[in-house]
Structure formats: C-alpha cells, structure tokens
Amino acid sequence: MRRVTSDDDAKLMLRFADSELGASATGTASLSVVESGKYENRFEVYGSTGALMVEEGGELWHSPAGSGAWRPVKVDQDPIAPGMRDGSWSRGFTAFSCKIVEALRNGSTQVQGAATFADGYKIQLVLDAARASNKSGCWTKV
C-alpha cells in the first residue's frame, strides 16, 4: 500500500470579504470523487431569505427560509450537442463551444463573460491558500 497524494477529496471553509452583497459571509465546499453513496454534483447557496440549489443536469431548486422543502424553479435548459450525455458539463461545453466559434468568426480573441487567464490565476491563489491552510492548521488570507 502507498500514500495517496491526489486531490480526490477536499473540504474547504471560506470567509468572504465584505461587499455590497453582504457582510461576514462564510461558505463551505465539499468535493469528492471517492465518497460512497450516490454521485451528486450540485451547488447550494444559503442566505437569510432562503436557499438555491443547482443540480448536475442544470435543474434549479428554491427553498424559502423556514420551509425545509425544495421547490423546482422552471428554467430554460441550454441545448446539447448531438451524441453527448445529458448533463451540466455537456450543456455548458456545447454553449461555450458555440461562443468560441462565434468569437473566432468575429476575429475576437476573447469570449464575452468567459474566464480569463487572470481569473485562473486568482483561482490558483485560492487553491494554494487552501493547501497552505491545511499545512499550517490556520486560516490563510488570499
């Protein structure tokens, strides 16, 4: 048996900078491809007036504060390229590919609203801070 060094599982606790959206906001992230049970890929946001959840296929749910029940929210799904498995990645890939082709046809080197190299750098800073925090056992400021 040998030591596992891949990032197949991660738990993050986050404190967000104060902004016009709120003060003293915190968050958690649980990421795993090795946990037992049903595979679930979803994103949840909780606030003082309720919660939102986006599931793997792009389904949107809302839970008003105090209700304890998730209610579906009707949204239009992006199209999917022929032959691709239905899912949020496939739909996102299809939509982004169309935007890339459109940008190239228009002679642009950027896709409006898409992540940039600078965005990727900022994400890398967060990942590096998470590793430093794990090593030190302390909060790490980004």
mmCIF file of C-alpha atoms in Angstrom:
data_model
loop_
_atom_site.group_PDB
_atom_site.id
_atom_site.type_symbol
_atom_site.label_atom_id
_atom_site.label_comp_id
_atom_site.label_asym_id
_atom_site.label_seq_id
_atom_site.Cartn_x
_atom_site.Cartn_y
_atom_site.Cartn_z
ATOM 1 C CA MET A 1 0.000 0.000 0.000
ATOM 2 C CA ARG A 2 1.237 3.510 -0.763
ATOM 3 C CA ARG A 3 0.339 7.014 0.301
ATOM 4 C CA VAL A 4 -2.363 8.753 -1.776
ATOM 5 C CA THR A 5 -1.290 12.211 -2.924
ATOM 6 C CA SER A 6 -4.050 13.170 -5.350
ATOM 7 C CA ASP A 7 -6.757 15.730 -4.611
ATOM 8 C CA ASP A 8 -9.696 13.296 -4.842
ATOM 9 C CA ASP A 9 -11.336 14.764 -1.748
ATOM 10 C CA ALA A 10 -11.332 18.260 -0.310
ATOM 11 C CA LYS A 11 -13.249 20.163 2.352
ATOM 12 C CA LEU A 12 -12.970 23.953 2.455
ATOM 13 C CA MET A 13 -14.233 26.532 4.936
ATOM 14 C CA LEU A 14 -14.367 30.027 3.479
ATOM 15 C CA ARG A 15 -14.752 33.554 4.852
ATOM 16 C CA PHE A 16 -15.706 36.064 2.159
ATOM 17 C CA ALA A 17 -14.708 39.721 2.051
ATOM 18 C CA ASP A 18 -17.466 42.150 2.942
ATOM 19 C CA SER A 19 -19.208 43.573 -0.122
ATOM 20 C CA GLU A 20 -22.469 45.122 -1.244
ATOM 21 C CA LEU A 21 -23.880 41.576 -1.270
ATOM 22 C CA GLY A 22 -23.308 41.039 2.433
ATOM 23 C CA ALA A 23 -21.038 41.183 5.435
ATOM 24 C CA SER A 24 -19.375 38.384 7.406
ATOM 25 C CA ALA A 25 -20.403 35.794 4.796
ATOM 26 C CA THR A 26 -18.987 32.292 5.133
ATOM 27 C CA GLY A 27 -19.134 29.181 2.994
ATOM 28 C CA THR A 28 -18.171 25.550 2.869
ATOM 29 C CA ALA A 29 -17.271 23.301 -0.032
ATOM 30 C CA SER A 30 -17.172 19.528 -0.048
ATOM 31 C CA LEU A 31 -15.612 17.993 -3.139
ATOM 32 C CA SER A 32 -15.086 14.289 -3.628
ATOM 33 C CA VAL A 33 -14.983 11.695 -6.345
ATOM 34 C CA VAL A 34 -14.360 8.848 -3.917
ATOM 35 C CA GLU A 35 -17.153 9.184 -1.314
ATOM 36 C CA SER A 36 -19.555 6.277 -1.069
ATOM 37 C CA GLY A 37 -23.214 6.642 -1.939
ATOM 38 C CA LYS A 38 -24.963 8.234 -4.896
ATOM 39 C CA TYR A 39 -22.826 10.561 -7.012
ATOM 40 C CA GLU A 40 -24.174 14.074 -6.676
ATOM 41 C CA ASN A 41 -22.810 17.155 -8.356
ATOM 42 C CA ARG A 42 -24.655 20.185 -7.065
ATOM 43 C CA PHE A 43 -24.118 23.723 -5.901
ATOM 44 C CA GLU A 44 -26.048 25.146 -2.946
ATOM 45 C CA VAL A 45 -26.260 28.727 -1.679
ATOM 46 C CA TYR A 46 -27.897 29.585 1.650
ATOM 47 C CA GLY A 47 -28.930 33.070 2.736
ATOM 48 C CA SER A 48 -31.184 34.846 5.195
ATOM 49 C CA THR A 49 -34.242 34.591 2.915
ATOM 50 C CA GLY A 50 -33.770 31.026 1.700
ATOM 51 C CA ALA A 51 -31.584 28.759 -0.389
ATOM 52 C CA LEU A 52 -30.906 27.890 -4.031
ATOM 53 C CA MET A 53 -29.612 24.589 -5.394
ATOM 54 C CA VAL A 54 -28.359 23.786 -8.897
ATOM 55 C CA GLU A 55 -28.087 20.074 -9.679
ATOM 56 C CA GLU A 56 -25.912 18.177 -12.184
ATOM 57 C CA GLY A 57 -28.382 18.474 -15.052
ATOM 58 C CA GLY A 58 -28.910 22.197 -14.512
ATOM 59 C CA GLU A 59 -32.107 21.783 -12.522
ATOM 60 C CA LEU A 60 -32.745 24.766 -10.239
ATOM 61 C CA TRP A 61 -34.441 24.476 -6.833
ATOM 62 C CA HIS A 62 -35.503 27.058 -4.245
ATOM 63 C CA SER A 63 -36.231 26.662 -0.545
ATOM 64 C CA PRO A 64 -37.718 29.702 1.225
ATOM 65 C CA ALA A 65 -36.306 30.356 4.708
ATOM 66 C CA GLY A 66 -38.020 28.158 7.280
ATOM 67 C CA SER A 67 -39.792 25.879 4.783
ATOM 68 C CA GLY A 68 -37.418 22.903 4.826
ATOM 69 C CA ALA A 69 -38.669 21.862 1.370
ATOM 70 C CA TRP A 70 -37.023 22.298 -2.026
ATOM 71 C CA ARG A 71 -39.298 23.565 -4.813
ATOM 72 C CA PRO A 72 -38.387 23.348 -8.503
ATOM 73 C CA VAL A 73 -37.773 26.579 -10.419
ATOM 74 C CA LYS A 74 -38.593 26.463 -14.145
ATOM 75 C CA VAL A 75 -35.578 27.423 -16.259
ATOM 76 C CA ASP A 76 -34.820 27.011 -19.952
ATOM 77 C CA GLN A 77 -32.073 24.430 -20.487
ATOM 78 C CA ASP A 78 -29.208 25.186 -22.870
ATOM 79 C CA PRO A 79 -29.114 22.931 -25.954
ATOM 80 C CA ILE A 80 -26.820 19.927 -26.043
ATOM 81 C CA ALA A 81 -24.632 18.768 -28.936
ATOM 82 C CA PRO A 82 -25.753 15.541 -30.649
ATOM 83 C CA GLY A 83 -24.201 12.403 -29.183
ATOM 84 C CA MET A 84 -23.281 13.925 -25.807
ATOM 85 C CA ARG A 85 -24.514 12.557 -22.471
ATOM 86 C CA ASP A 86 -27.059 14.891 -20.908
ATOM 87 C CA GLY A 87 -25.601 16.824 -18.000
ATOM 88 C CA SER A 88 -24.468 20.261 -16.938
ATOM 89 C CA TRP A 89 -20.935 19.750 -18.278
ATOM 90 C CA SER A 90 -22.233 18.697 -21.708
ATOM 91 C CA ARG A 91 -24.676 21.607 -21.869
ATOM 92 C CA GLY A 92 -22.021 24.076 -20.699
ATOM 93 C CA PHE A 93 -19.472 22.693 -23.171
ATOM 94 C CA THR A 94 -21.981 22.984 -26.025
ATOM 95 C CA ALA A 95 -22.894 26.577 -25.133
ATOM 96 C CA PHE A 96 -19.258 27.624 -24.632
ATOM 97 C CA SER A 97 -18.134 25.958 -27.871
ATOM 98 C CA CYS A 98 -20.743 27.977 -29.789
ATOM 99 C CA LYS A 99 -19.455 31.181 -28.146
ATOM 100 C CA ILE A 100 -15.848 30.307 -29.054
ATOM 101 C CA VAL A 101 -16.795 29.704 -32.696
ATOM 102 C CA GLU A 102 -18.738 32.992 -32.750
ATOM 103 C CA ALA A 103 -15.772 34.896 -31.282
ATOM 104 C CA LEU A 104 -13.347 33.368 -33.802
ATOM 105 C CA ARG A 105 -15.657 34.189 -36.708
ATOM 106 C CA ASN A 106 -15.774 37.791 -35.495
ATOM 107 C CA GLY A 107 -11.971 37.960 -35.224
ATOM 108 C CA SER A 108 -12.022 38.181 -31.422
ATOM 109 C CA THR A 109 -9.505 36.519 -29.112
ATOM 110 C CA GLN A 110 -11.837 36.647 -26.101
ATOM 111 C CA VAL A 111 -15.274 35.271 -25.283
ATOM 112 C CA GLN A 112 -17.549 37.794 -23.571
ATOM 113 C CA GLY A 113 -18.090 36.808 -19.927
ATOM 114 C CA ALA A 114 -15.684 33.853 -20.047
ATOM 115 C CA ALA A 115 -12.929 33.291 -17.515
ATOM 116 C CA THR A 116 -9.598 34.892 -18.343
ATOM 117 C CA PHE A 117 -6.019 33.977 -17.508
ATOM 118 C CA ALA A 118 -6.258 36.478 -14.619
ATOM 119 C CA ASP A 119 -9.351 34.650 -13.317
ATOM 120 C CA GLY A 120 -7.484 31.342 -13.464
ATOM 121 C CA TYR A 121 -4.587 32.898 -11.565
ATOM 122 C CA LYS A 122 -6.957 34.054 -8.802
ATOM 123 C CA ILE A 123 -8.427 30.547 -8.543
ATOM 124 C CA GLN A 124 -4.901 29.134 -8.273
ATOM 125 C CA LEU A 125 -4.232 31.545 -5.386
ATOM 126 C CA VAL A 126 -7.298 30.150 -3.590
ATOM 127 C CA LEU A 127 -6.115 26.561 -4.158
ATOM 128 C CA ASP A 128 -2.609 27.437 -2.926
ATOM 129 C CA ALA A 129 -4.114 29.119 0.156
ATOM 130 C CA ALA A 130 -6.213 26.020 0.870
ATOM 131 C CA ARG A 131 -3.092 23.840 0.789
ATOM 132 C CA ALA A 132 -1.168 26.306 2.986
ATOM 133 C CA SER A 133 -4.072 26.412 5.450
ATOM 134 C CA ASN A 134 -4.176 22.624 5.578
ATOM 135 C CA LYS A 135 -0.443 22.503 6.287
ATOM 136 C CA SER A 136 -0.480 25.222 8.973
ATOM 137 C CA GLY A 137 -3.865 24.424 10.517
ATOM 138 C CA CYS A 138 -4.719 28.144 10.377
ATOM 139 C CA TRP A 139 -6.826 30.446 8.231
ATOM 140 C CA THR A 140 -4.936 31.734 5.192
ATOM 141 C CA LYS A 141 -5.801 35.102 3.679
ATOM 142 C CA VAL A 142 -5.986 35.370 -0.105
#
